[in-house]
Structure formats: C-alpha cells, structure tokens
Coordinates of C-alpha atoms in Angstrom, one line a residue:
M1091 CA 0.0 0.0 0.0
V1092 CA 2.9 2.3 0.8
E1093 CA 4.4 1.6 -2.6
F1094 CA 1.2 2.5 -4.2
Y1095 CA 1.2 6.0 -2.7
I1096 CA 4.9 6.8 -3.2
P1097 CA 4.5 7.8 -7.0
I1098 CA 1.5 9.9 -6.1
I1099 CA 3.2 11.7 -3.3
G1100 CA 6.3 12.1 -5.5
L1101 CA 4.2 13.8 -8.2
G1102 CA 2.7 16.1 -5.7
V1103 CA 6.2 17.0 -4.4
A1104 CA 7.3 17.6 -8.1
V1105 CA 4.4 19.9 -8.9
F1106 CA 4.8 21.9 -5.5
T1107 CA 8.6 22.2 -6.3
L1108 CA 7.8 23.5 -9.8
I1109 CA 5.4 26.1 -8.5
F1110 CA 7.7 27.1 -5.5
L1111 CA 10.8 27.5 -7.8
V1112 CA 8.9 29.6 -10.3
L1113 CA 7.2 31.9 -7.7
R1114 CA 9.8 32.1 -4.9
T1115 CA 13.2 31.7 -6.4
R1116 CA 15.3 33.1 -9.2
I1117 CA 15.3 29.7 -11.0
H1118 CA 13.8 29.9 -14.5
V1119 CA 10.7 27.8 -15.4
L1120 CA 12.7 25.6 -17.8
L1121 CA 15.0 24.4 -15.0
A1122 CA 12.1 24.2 -12.6
M1123 CA 10.3 21.8 -15.0
L1124 CA 13.4 19.7 -15.4
I1125 CA 13.8 19.4 -11.7
A1126 CA 10.2 18.5 -11.3
A1127 CA 10.6 15.8 -14.0
I1128 CA 13.5 14.2 -12.2
I1129 CA 11.6 14.1 -8.9
A1130 CA 8.5 12.6 -10.6
G1131 CA 10.6 10.1 -12.4
T1132 CA 12.7 8.8 -9.5
S1133 CA 9.6 8.6 -7.2
G1134 CA 7.8 6.7 -9.9
G1135 CA 10.3 3.9 -10.1
L1136 CA 12.9 5.1 -12.6
T1137 CA 16.6 5.2 -11.9
M1138 CA 18.4 8.5 -12.1
S1139 CA 20.0 7.5 -15.4
N1140 CA 16.8 6.2 -16.8
A1141 CA 15.0 9.5 -15.8
V1142 CA 17.6 11.5 -17.7
E1143 CA 17.2 9.3 -20.8
V1144 CA 13.5 9.7 -20.7
I1145 CA 13.7 13.4 -20.2
T1146 CA 16.0 13.7 -23.3
K1147 CA 13.7 11.5 -25.4
G1148 CA 10.5 13.4 -24.3
F1149 CA 12.1 16.8 -24.9
G1150 CA 13.2 15.9 -28.4
S1151 CA 10.0 14.1 -29.4
T1152 CA 7.9 17.2 -28.4
L1153 CA 10.1 19.7 -30.2
G1154 CA 10.3 17.4 -33.2
S1155 CA 6.5 17.6 -33.6
I1156 CA 6.0 21.4 -33.0
G1157 CA 9.3 23.2 -33.1
I1158 CA 9.4 24.0 -36.9
V1159 CA 5.8 25.0 -36.9
I1160 CA 6.2 27.4 -34.0
G1161 CA 9.2 29.0 -35.6
L1162 CA 7.4 29.5 -39.0
G1163 CA 4.3 30.8 -37.3
S1164 CA 6.3 33.4 -35.4
M1165 CA 8.2 34.5 -38.6
M1166 CA 4.9 35.0 -40.4
G1167 CA 3.4 36.9 -37.5
R1168 CA 6.3 39.3 -37.4
I1169 CA 5.9 40.1 -41.1
L1170 CA 2.2 40.8 -40.5
E1171 CA 3.2 43.2 -37.7
V1172 CA 5.8 45.3 -39.5
S1173 CA 3.9 45.4 -42.8
G1174 CA 0.7 47.1 -41.4
A1175 CA -1.4 44.1 -42.4
T1176 CA -2.9 43.9 -38.9
E1177 CA -4.1 47.5 -39.0
R1178 CA -5.6 47.0 -42.5
I1179 CA -7.7 44.1 -41.3
A1180 CA -9.0 46.1 -38.3
Y1181 CA -9.8 49.2 -40.4
S1182 CA -11.5 47.2 -43.1
L1183 CA -13.7 45.3 -40.7
I1184 CA -14.7 48.6 -39.0
K1185 CA -15.7 50.1 -42.4
W1186 CA -17.8 47.0 -43.3
L1187 CA -19.7 46.7 -39.9
G1188 CA -20.4 50.4 -39.8
K1189 CA -21.0 52.9 -37.0
R1190 CA -21.9 51.7 -33.5
R1191 CA -20.6 48.2 -34.2
E1192 CA -16.9 49.0 -33.7
E1193 CA -16.7 46.6 -30.7
W1194 CA -17.7 43.6 -32.9
A1195 CA -15.2 44.7 -35.6
L1196 CA -12.4 44.9 -33.1
A1197 CA -13.4 41.6 -31.5
I1198 CA -13.3 39.9 -35.0
T1199 CA -10.0 41.5 -35.7
G1200 CA -8.6 40.2 -32.4
Y1201 CA -9.9 36.7 -33.2
I1202 CA -8.1 36.7 -36.6
V1203 CA -4.8 38.4 -36.0
S1204 CA -4.0 36.7 -32.7
I1205 CA -3.8 33.4 -34.5
P1206 CA -0.3 34.3 -35.9
I1207 CA 0.7 37.3 -33.8
F1208 CA 1.5 37.4 -30.0
V1209 CA -1.3 38.8 -28.0
N1210 CA 0.7 41.6 -26.3
S1211 CA 2.2 42.8 -29.6
A1212 CA -1.1 42.8 -31.3
F1213 CA -2.9 44.9 -28.6
V1214 CA -0.1 47.4 -28.5
I1215 CA -0.2 47.8 -32.3
L1216 CA -4.0 48.1 -32.5
Y1217 CA -4.7 50.2 -29.4
P1218 CA -4.1 53.6 -31.1
L1219 CA -7.0 52.6 -33.4
V1220 CA -9.2 51.9 -30.4
K1221 CA -8.5 55.4 -29.1
A1222 CA -9.2 57.0 -32.5
L1223 CA -12.6 55.1 -32.8
A1224 CA -13.5 56.0 -29.2
K1225 CA -12.8 59.7 -29.9
K1226 CA -14.5 60.0 -33.2
G1227 CA -17.5 57.8 -32.5
K1228 CA -17.9 59.1 -28.9
R1229 CA -17.7 55.4 -27.8
N1230 CA -16.5 54.1 -24.4
V1231 CA -12.8 53.2 -24.6
L1232 CA -13.3 50.2 -22.2
T1233 CA -16.0 48.6 -24.5
L1234 CA -13.7 48.9 -27.5
G1235 CA -10.5 47.9 -25.7
V1236 CA -11.9 44.9 -23.9
S1237 CA -13.6 43.7 -27.1
L1238 CA -10.3 43.8 -28.9
A1239 CA -8.3 42.3 -26.1
G1240 CA -11.0 39.5 -25.7
G1241 CA -10.8 38.5 -29.3
L1242 CA -7.0 38.5 -29.0
V1243 CA -6.6 36.5 -25.8
V1244 CA -9.1 33.7 -26.7
T1245 CA -7.5 32.6 -30.0
H1246 CA -4.0 33.2 -28.5
H1247 CA -4.8 30.6 -25.8
I1248 CA -6.6 28.0 -27.9
V1249 CA -5.8 28.2 -31.6
P1250 CA -2.6 27.0 -33.2
P1251 CA -0.1 28.1 -34.5
T1252 CA 0.2 30.1 -31.3
P1253 CA 3.0 28.3 -29.4
G1254 CA 1.0 27.2 -26.3
P1255 CA -1.7 25.3 -28.1
L1256 CA 0.9 23.8 -30.4
G1257 CA 2.8 22.5 -27.4
V1258 CA -0.3 20.9 -26.0
A1259 CA -1.2 19.3 -29.3
G1260 CA 2.3 17.8 -29.4
I1261 CA 2.1 16.4 -25.9
F1262 CA -1.4 14.9 -26.4
G1263 CA -0.4 13.6 -29.8
V1264 CA -3.3 15.5 -31.5
S1265 CA -3.0 16.7 -35.1
I1266 CA -2.5 20.4 -35.5
G1267 CA -5.2 20.7 -38.0
S1268 CA -7.8 19.1 -35.7
M1269 CA -6.6 21.3 -32.8
M1270 CA -6.9 24.4 -35.0
L1271 CA -10.4 23.5 -36.3
A1272 CA -11.8 22.7 -32.8
G1273 CA -10.2 25.8 -31.3
M1274 CA -11.5 28.2 -33.9
I1275 CA -15.1 26.8 -33.3
L1276 CA -14.9 26.9 -29.5
A1277 CA -13.3 30.4 -29.6
V1278 CA -16.4 32.0 -31.2
P1279 CA -18.8 31.8 -28.2
C1280 CA -16.0 32.9 -25.9
V1281 CA -15.4 36.0 -27.9
I1282 CA -19.1 36.8 -28.1
G1283 CA -19.4 36.5 -24.4
I1284 CA -16.5 38.9 -23.8
T1285 CA -17.8 41.4 -26.3
C1286 CA -21.3 41.4 -24.7
Y1287 CA -19.7 42.0 -21.4
A1288 CA -17.6 44.8 -22.9
K1289 CA -20.8 46.5 -24.1
W1290 CA -22.1 46.4 -20.5
L1291 CA -18.9 48.2 -19.4
E1292 CA -20.2 51.2 -21.3
T1293 CA -23.0 51.4 -18.9
K1294 CA -20.9 50.6 -15.8
Y1295 CA -18.2 53.2 -16.5
P1296 CA -19.7 55.9 -18.8
E1297 CA -16.9 58.3 -17.8
Y1298 CA -14.4 56.4 -20.0
Q1299 CA -15.5 58.2 -23.1
L1300 CA -13.1 60.3 -25.3
D1301 CA -14.8 63.4 -26.7
D1302 CA -13.6 64.8 -30.0
T1303 CA -13.3 68.5 -29.2
E1304 CA -11.5 69.5 -32.4
E1305 CA -13.5 71.9 -34.5
N1306 CA -12.7 70.1 -37.7
A1307 CA -12.7 66.5 -36.5
E1308 CA -10.8 64.1 -38.7
N1309 CA -12.6 61.1 -40.0
L1310 CA -11.5 57.6 -39.0
Q1311 CA -9.5 57.0 -42.1
Q1312 CA -7.5 60.3 -41.6
V1313 CA -6.8 59.5 -38.0
H1314 CA -5.7 56.1 -38.9
Q1315 CA -3.5 57.1 -41.8
R1316 CA -1.8 59.8 -39.7
Y1317 CA -1.0 57.2 -37.0
M1318 CA 0.4 54.9 -39.6
E1319 CA 2.6 57.6 -41.2
E1320 CA 4.0 58.6 -37.8
K1321 CA 4.6 54.9 -37.0
S1322 CA 6.2 53.6 -40.1
N1323 CA 5.9 56.1 -42.9
K1324 CA 4.5 53.6 -45.4
S1325 CA 1.1 52.7 -46.9
L1326 CA -1.0 49.8 -45.8
P1327 CA -1.2 46.6 -47.9
S1328 CA -4.6 45.7 -49.3
L1329 CA -7.1 43.6 -47.3
F1330 CA -6.7 40.7 -49.7
L1331 CA -2.9 40.6 -49.3
S1332 CA -3.2 41.2 -45.5
L1333 CA -5.4 38.1 -45.1
L1334 CA -3.7 35.9 -47.5
P1335 CA -0.9 34.6 -45.3
I1336 CA -3.4 33.9 -42.5
V1337 CA -6.1 32.3 -44.6
V1338 CA -3.9 30.1 -46.9
P1339 CA -2.3 27.9 -44.2
I1340 CA -5.6 27.5 -42.4
V1341 CA -7.3 26.4 -45.6
L1342 CA -4.5 24.0 -46.5
I1343 CA -4.3 22.5 -43.0
L1344 CA -8.1 22.1 -42.7
A1345 CA -8.2 20.5 -46.2
G1346 CA -5.6 18.0 -44.9
V1347 CA -7.9 17.2 -42.0
I1348 CA -11.0 16.8 -44.1
N1349 CA -9.2 14.5 -46.6
G1350 CA -8.0 12.4 -43.7
L1351 CA -11.6 11.9 -42.6
L1352 CA -12.7 11.2 -46.1
L1353 CA -10.0 8.4 -46.4
K1354 CA -11.7 6.7 -43.5
T1355 CA -15.0 6.3 -45.3
D1356 CA -15.8 3.3 -47.4
I1357 CA -16.1 5.4 -50.6
F1358 CA -12.5 6.7 -50.5
A1359 CA -10.9 3.8 -48.6
G1360 CA -7.6 2.7 -50.1
K1361 CA -7.2 5.9 -52.3
E1362 CA -4.5 7.6 -50.2
N1363 CA -2.0 7.2 -53.0
D1364 CA -4.2 9.1 -55.5
F1365 CA -2.7 12.3 -56.8
Y1366 CA -5.3 14.5 -55.1
F1367 CA -4.8 13.1 -51.7
Q1368 CA -1.1 13.0 -52.1
I1369 CA -0.7 16.6 -53.1
F1370 CA -3.1 17.9 -50.4
G1371 CA -1.6 15.6 -47.8
F1372 CA 1.8 17.4 -48.6
L1373 CA 0.4 20.9 -48.8
G1374 CA -1.8 20.4 -45.8
S1375 CA 1.0 19.4 -43.5
P1376 CA 1.4 22.2 -41.0
I1377 CA 5.1 22.7 -41.8
I1378 CA 4.6 23.1 -45.6
A1379 CA 1.4 25.2 -45.1
L1380 CA 3.2 27.7 -42.8
A1381 CA 6.3 27.7 -45.0
I1382 CA 4.0 28.7 -47.9
S1383 CA 2.5 31.3 -45.6
V1384 CA 5.9 32.8 -44.7
L1385 CA 6.8 33.1 -48.4
L1386 CA 3.4 34.8 -49.2
A1387 CA 4.0 37.3 -46.4
I1388 CA 7.5 38.1 -47.6
Y1389 CA 6.7 38.6 -51.3
T1390 CA 3.3 40.2 -51.0
L1391 CA 3.3 42.3 -47.8
I1392 CA 6.9 43.7 -47.9
P1393 CA 7.8 43.3 -51.6
K1394 CA 10.2 46.3 -51.6
A1395 CA 12.2 45.3 -48.5
S1396 CA 15.8 44.4 -48.9
K1397 CA 17.2 41.0 -48.2
H1398 CA 18.8 42.3 -45.0
E1399 CA 15.6 43.8 -43.8
V1400 CA 13.6 40.6 -44.4
I1401 CA 16.1 38.4 -42.6
E1402 CA 16.2 40.9 -39.7
H1403 CA 12.4 40.8 -39.4
L1404 CA 12.3 37.0 -39.6
E1405 CA 15.0 36.6 -37.0
E1406 CA 13.3 39.1 -34.7
G1407 CA 10.2 36.9 -34.8
L1408 CA 12.2 33.9 -33.9
K1409 CA 13.7 35.7 -30.8
T1410 CA 10.3 35.8 -29.2
V1411 CA 9.8 32.0 -29.3
G1412 CA 13.1 30.6 -28.1
I1413 CA 12.0 30.2 -24.4
I1414 CA 8.6 29.0 -25.4
L1415 CA 10.2 26.2 -27.4
L1416 CA 12.3 25.2 -24.4
V1417 CA 9.4 25.3 -22.0
S1418 CA 7.3 23.2 -24.4
G1419 CA 10.1 20.7 -24.7
A1420 CA 10.5 20.6 -20.9
G1421 CA 6.8 19.9 -20.6
G1422 CA 7.1 17.1 -23.0
A1423 CA 10.0 15.7 -20.9
L1424 CA 7.8 15.8 -17.8
G1425 CA 5.1 14.0 -19.6
A1426 CA 7.4 11.4 -20.9
V1427 CA 8.7 10.7 -17.4
L1428 CA 5.1 10.2 -16.1
N1429 CA 4.3 8.0 -19.0
E1430 CA 7.4 5.7 -18.5
S1431 CA 7.1 5.5 -14.7
S1432 CA 4.4 3.8 -12.7
T1433 CA 2.8 7.2 -11.8
G1434 CA 0.7 7.5 -14.9
T1435 CA -0.8 4.0 -14.5
I1436 CA -1.7 4.5 -10.9
L1437 CA -3.3 7.9 -11.5
A1438 CA -5.2 6.6 -14.5
Q1439 CA -6.7 3.9 -12.3
Y1440 CA -7.7 6.3 -9.7
I1441 CA -9.1 9.0 -12.0
A1442 CA -11.2 6.4 -13.9
S1443 CA -13.1 5.7 -10.7
L1444 CA -13.9 9.4 -10.0
P1445 CA -17.5 10.6 -10.7
I1446 CA -16.3 13.2 -13.3
T1447 CA -15.3 12.8 -16.9
P1448 CA -11.5 12.4 -17.1
V1449 CA -11.2 15.2 -19.8
L1450 CA -11.9 17.7 -17.0
I1451 CA -8.6 16.7 -15.3
P1452 CA -6.4 18.8 -17.7
F1453 CA -8.9 21.6 -17.4
I1454 CA -8.8 21.7 -13.6
I1455 CA -5.0 21.4 -13.5
A1456 CA -4.6 24.2 -16.0
T1457 CA -7.0 26.4 -14.1
L1458 CA -5.2 25.9 -10.8
I1459 CA -1.7 26.5 -12.2
R1460 CA -2.9 29.6 -14.2
I1461 CA -4.2 31.2 -11.0
I1462 CA -1.1 30.3 -9.1
Q1463 CA 1.6 31.5 -11.4
G1464 CA -0.1 33.6 -14.2
S1465 CA 1.4 32.4 -17.4
G1466 CA -1.1 30.7 -19.7
T1467 CA 1.6 29.0 -21.8
V1468 CA 3.2 27.5 -18.7
A1469 CA -0.1 26.5 -17.2
M1470 CA -1.4 24.6 -20.3
I1471 CA 2.0 22.9 -21.0
T1472 CA 2.2 21.7 -17.4
A1473 CA -1.4 20.6 -17.3
A1474 CA -0.8 18.7 -20.6
S1475 CA 2.4 17.2 -19.3
I1476 CA 0.8 15.9 -16.1
S1477 CA -2.5 14.7 -17.6
A1478 CA -1.7 13.4 -21.0
P1479 CA 0.2 10.3 -19.9
V1480 CA -2.6 9.5 -17.4
I1481 CA -5.5 10.0 -19.8
K1482 CA -4.0 8.0 -22.6
Q1483 CA -4.4 4.9 -20.4
I1484 CA -8.1 5.4 -19.8
P1485 CA -10.3 3.7 -22.5
D1486 CA -12.7 5.8 -24.7
I1487 CA -11.1 9.2 -24.0
N1488 CA -10.9 11.6 -27.0
M1489 CA -7.4 13.2 -26.8
L1490 CA -8.5 16.2 -28.9
V1491 CA -11.2 17.1 -26.3
A1492 CA -8.6 16.6 -23.5
A1493 CA -6.2 18.9 -25.3
Q1494 CA -8.9 21.6 -25.7
A1495 CA -9.6 21.3 -22.0
A1496 CA -6.0 22.0 -21.1
V1497 CA -5.8 25.1 -23.2
M1498 CA -9.3 26.4 -22.2
G1499 CA -8.5 26.2 -18.5
T1500 CA -5.9 28.8 -18.8
L1501 CA -8.4 31.6 -19.6
F1502 CA -9.4 31.7 -15.9
F1503 CA -9.3 35.0 -14.0
S1504 CA -6.4 36.9 -15.5
Y1505 CA -5.0 39.1 -12.8
F1506 CA -1.8 40.5 -11.3
N1507 CA 0.6 37.7 -12.2
D1508 CA -0.4 37.9 -15.9
C1509 CA 1.5 40.4 -18.0
F1510 CA -1.4 40.9 -20.4
F1511 CA -3.5 42.0 -17.4
W1512 CA -1.2 45.0 -17.0
V1513 CA -0.9 45.7 -20.7
V1514 CA -4.7 45.9 -21.1
N1515 CA -5.4 47.9 -17.9
R1516 CA -2.4 50.3 -18.1
M1517 CA -3.0 51.2 -21.8
M1518 CA -6.6 52.0 -21.1
G1519 CA -5.6 54.0 -18.0
I1520 CA -7.3 51.8 -15.3
K1521 CA -5.4 52.2 -12.0
N1522 CA -8.0 51.2 -9.4
V1523 CA -7.5 47.6 -8.5
R1524 CA -11.2 46.9 -8.2
Q1525 CA -11.8 48.4 -11.7
Q1526 CA -8.9 46.4 -13.1
I1527 CA -10.5 43.2 -12.0
I1528 CA -14.0 44.2 -13.3
V1529 CA -12.5 45.3 -16.6
W1530 CA -10.3 42.4 -17.4
S1531 CA -10.3 39.5 -14.8
I1532 CA -14.1 39.0 -15.0
P1533 CA -14.4 38.8 -18.9
T1534 CA -11.6 36.2 -19.1
T1535 CA -13.5 34.2 -16.5
I1536 CA -16.7 34.5 -18.5
A1537 CA -14.7 33.1 -21.5
W1538 CA -13.4 30.3 -19.2
G1539 CA -16.9 29.4 -18.2
I1540 CA -18.2 29.4 -21.8
G1541 CA -15.2 27.4 -22.9
L1542 CA -15.9 24.8 -20.2
C1543 CA -19.4 24.3 -21.6
G1544 CA -17.9 24.1 -25.1
V1545 CA -15.5 21.4 -24.0
L1546 CA -18.2 19.4 -22.3
L1547 CA -20.4 19.7 -25.4
L1548 CA -17.6 18.6 -27.6
N1549 CA -16.9 15.7 -25.4
L1550 CA -20.6 14.7 -25.6
V1551 CA -20.6 14.9 -29.4
M1552 CA -17.3 13.1 -30.0

C-alpha cells in the first residue's frame, strides 16, 4: 500500500517544487520543470540515469512535432506586424460593420490576428486605433479595448499556430489541423461572451469616453492614416494581401484534416495514394502550409524590403519563441517521465473511478496552475504534461477534447501575475484595483466558463 502512494506523493512534491521554484526563487521555469521531471521520475520507479534518458527523449519528441511550426508561425506573425497588415484588417472590418458596431469589428480583428501574432504585440499595435474610434465615434474606450483584447486573448490561448496550443497538441499527440479547427469553433462563443460583457462596461463606467473637441474633426481614415505615417511612414497593404498569409495555411491544414476523414470512409478507402490526396496531404501538413504562408507574407506584404531587412524581421520573430520552445520541450519531458514511470498508470486507475469525466482533469490542473503563477503557456504545457500520460491509459477518451480542455482552463481570471492583465489595464488608464478586476479579470473568467461548456459539449458529441 505504501508503494502505491509513493509515486502519487512524488508527483505532488514535483508539482509543488515546480510552483515554488517559479514563484519564490530566481530559477527559470525551464530548470524548474526539469527538476520536477527528475523528482516525478525517480519517485515513480525510474533510476536516475533512466530518468535523464526519458527526459531527453521526451524533450526531443515534443520539439520534433511542433518546433518548426512554432518558428514558421512566429516569422509569419512578425511580417504581419511590420507590414501594417494587422491594422488593415482592423480598419476594413470597421468600415464594413459600420458605426456603433466597432466593438464587434475589433473583436473579430482580435480573433483573426492573434492566431499568428503574439497577444501583447497585437494589442499594442491596435490600441491607437481603439482610441481613434472612441474619440471620433464618442464610444466608451473600455468597451472597444476589452472587445479587442477579448478576441486576441481567446485565440491566443486555444488556436494554433500560437506556441502554447501547439505544445499541448504535441504532448497529447493530436494533429495540429484538428486542434486548429476545434479551437476556432470553440473560440467563437467565448469571444461573443467577452464582447457582450464589454458592451455592459459602457453602462458601468460611462466616464471612460473620449470626446472629440476638435473643431474640424478628422474622419476615421484620416486619423488612422496619420497614425500609420507617424509609426512607419509607409502605406498599408490591401485587405486581400493582408489576409492571404493567414487564410492560406488555415485552408490547407483544414483541407488535410478533411481529406484524412474522407479516407476513413468506405467510398475513399484505399485511395490515399491518389494524386489529389497525395498533393493535399503534402500541402496540408502544418510545416509546408506555414512555410508557404511565410513566403506569401514576404513577397506580398513587404515586396520592396531588402534581403537584409527581411532576414532581420524574420530573426526578430524567432527571438520571441526561443524560451517557449524550451518550456514546451521541458513539458514534453515531464510528460514522458510520467508515461514511463508507474505514476501515470496509478493515476489513471484512480481517475477512472472518479465521478467526473476524465477530460476535465487537464482543465482543472490548467486552471489551478494559471491562477497560481499567471502564465497561460506554462499552465497549459504543465497541465498537458501531467494529464496526457494519465488520460492516454483510460479507455474511450478523446485526446482532442482533452487537449482543448487543457488550453481552455488557462483563460481563468487573468490578474496581477499575468503580464497581459497589465498591458490591457495600463494602456486603457485603469489604475484602481477593483476596476482592473472588473474590466479584465471577469471577462476572461466568462470566456473560461463558456469554454468549459464548449469542451463538455464537444466531449458529448465526440
């Protein structure tokens, strides 16, 4: 009986050590995760040398499945930033949706652009447009700002090729295309929920309204163009070219997923070597699809840039993902240790007897770690690392749903230990702590609750 509890106690000590090292010491999360993996491995029955071997294998396996995709996605996102494509998408949606629907235009913009662009960068780039809209349209800046931030934060947390969801997909062994399709669907009601809450903020805090007192007020296009000239002194690309690098890889990857489903039917069984399935199997692989996307971004969005400038932009994009790659790999190492040791089997037997669906385990773990240490990426990677080896041993569990549960749990109550909490509140001028929580912590929790319902519904359907 004592031997039965030792791996469980060891895992508890490993998780406590990980959280303690991240919060209370100067040790980086990468080293903290490796230390936690060693503790979990040795307490689960592995020798010290075996634990190191499994850590190395798990690290390499995880990065092998997602590393190139993360790098390509970051390069494409950087080109979208510097070319002005992000602003073009926002401005075009605002023109189409018309006056008094700016919050929906900004929410849709956030939903689209945060798929390839990091959430903090995207909000900083687009916030001047929020101010211009609030001033010209006499709209509440909180309503517009939270709508934009809501669209950004949801897809950033649950839709690849954002690094966090990619890492979770790799750890759970889920195809990136399936993860992308499920994430894009589940993100929609979450964004709608945040936007509706943002509209209520206009009633709650009517004082956050920017009045246009200029005698000859500029229209939206003039305000936007002036901002862009001051920022980069170049014209914006067309909407078609701005969307092309985002839409093409999504279409190719989803085509690959659909073709995979077709090949499982009786009509198309055995036709995987046909030219159509071969060509779209190649183009629909995430690596090729995103490589095409990067090429499209380079040659259509910045056609006049020199070779030196292009390489500089691409390398700047890669700088932002180095640590995320290492943390994702460390998460894979922790998961591999739990899979190889007796801990995963023991936990699987225990969880299978609980009166809840096992897919909620990664959701609960991600929620707890998110509230403790703040980083959504670290929370989802850790939750996936701990839960994936356990859930894989339970019969009739859909790993795609479990992966979505892990990423969805990280939307819970963004507050002081989350850097995006400060970006949103400080840029909108919110200094009162109670207001900061009402403005940003509550809407992310609303998205978390809606996301939980979506995960349970997806689990019921699949």
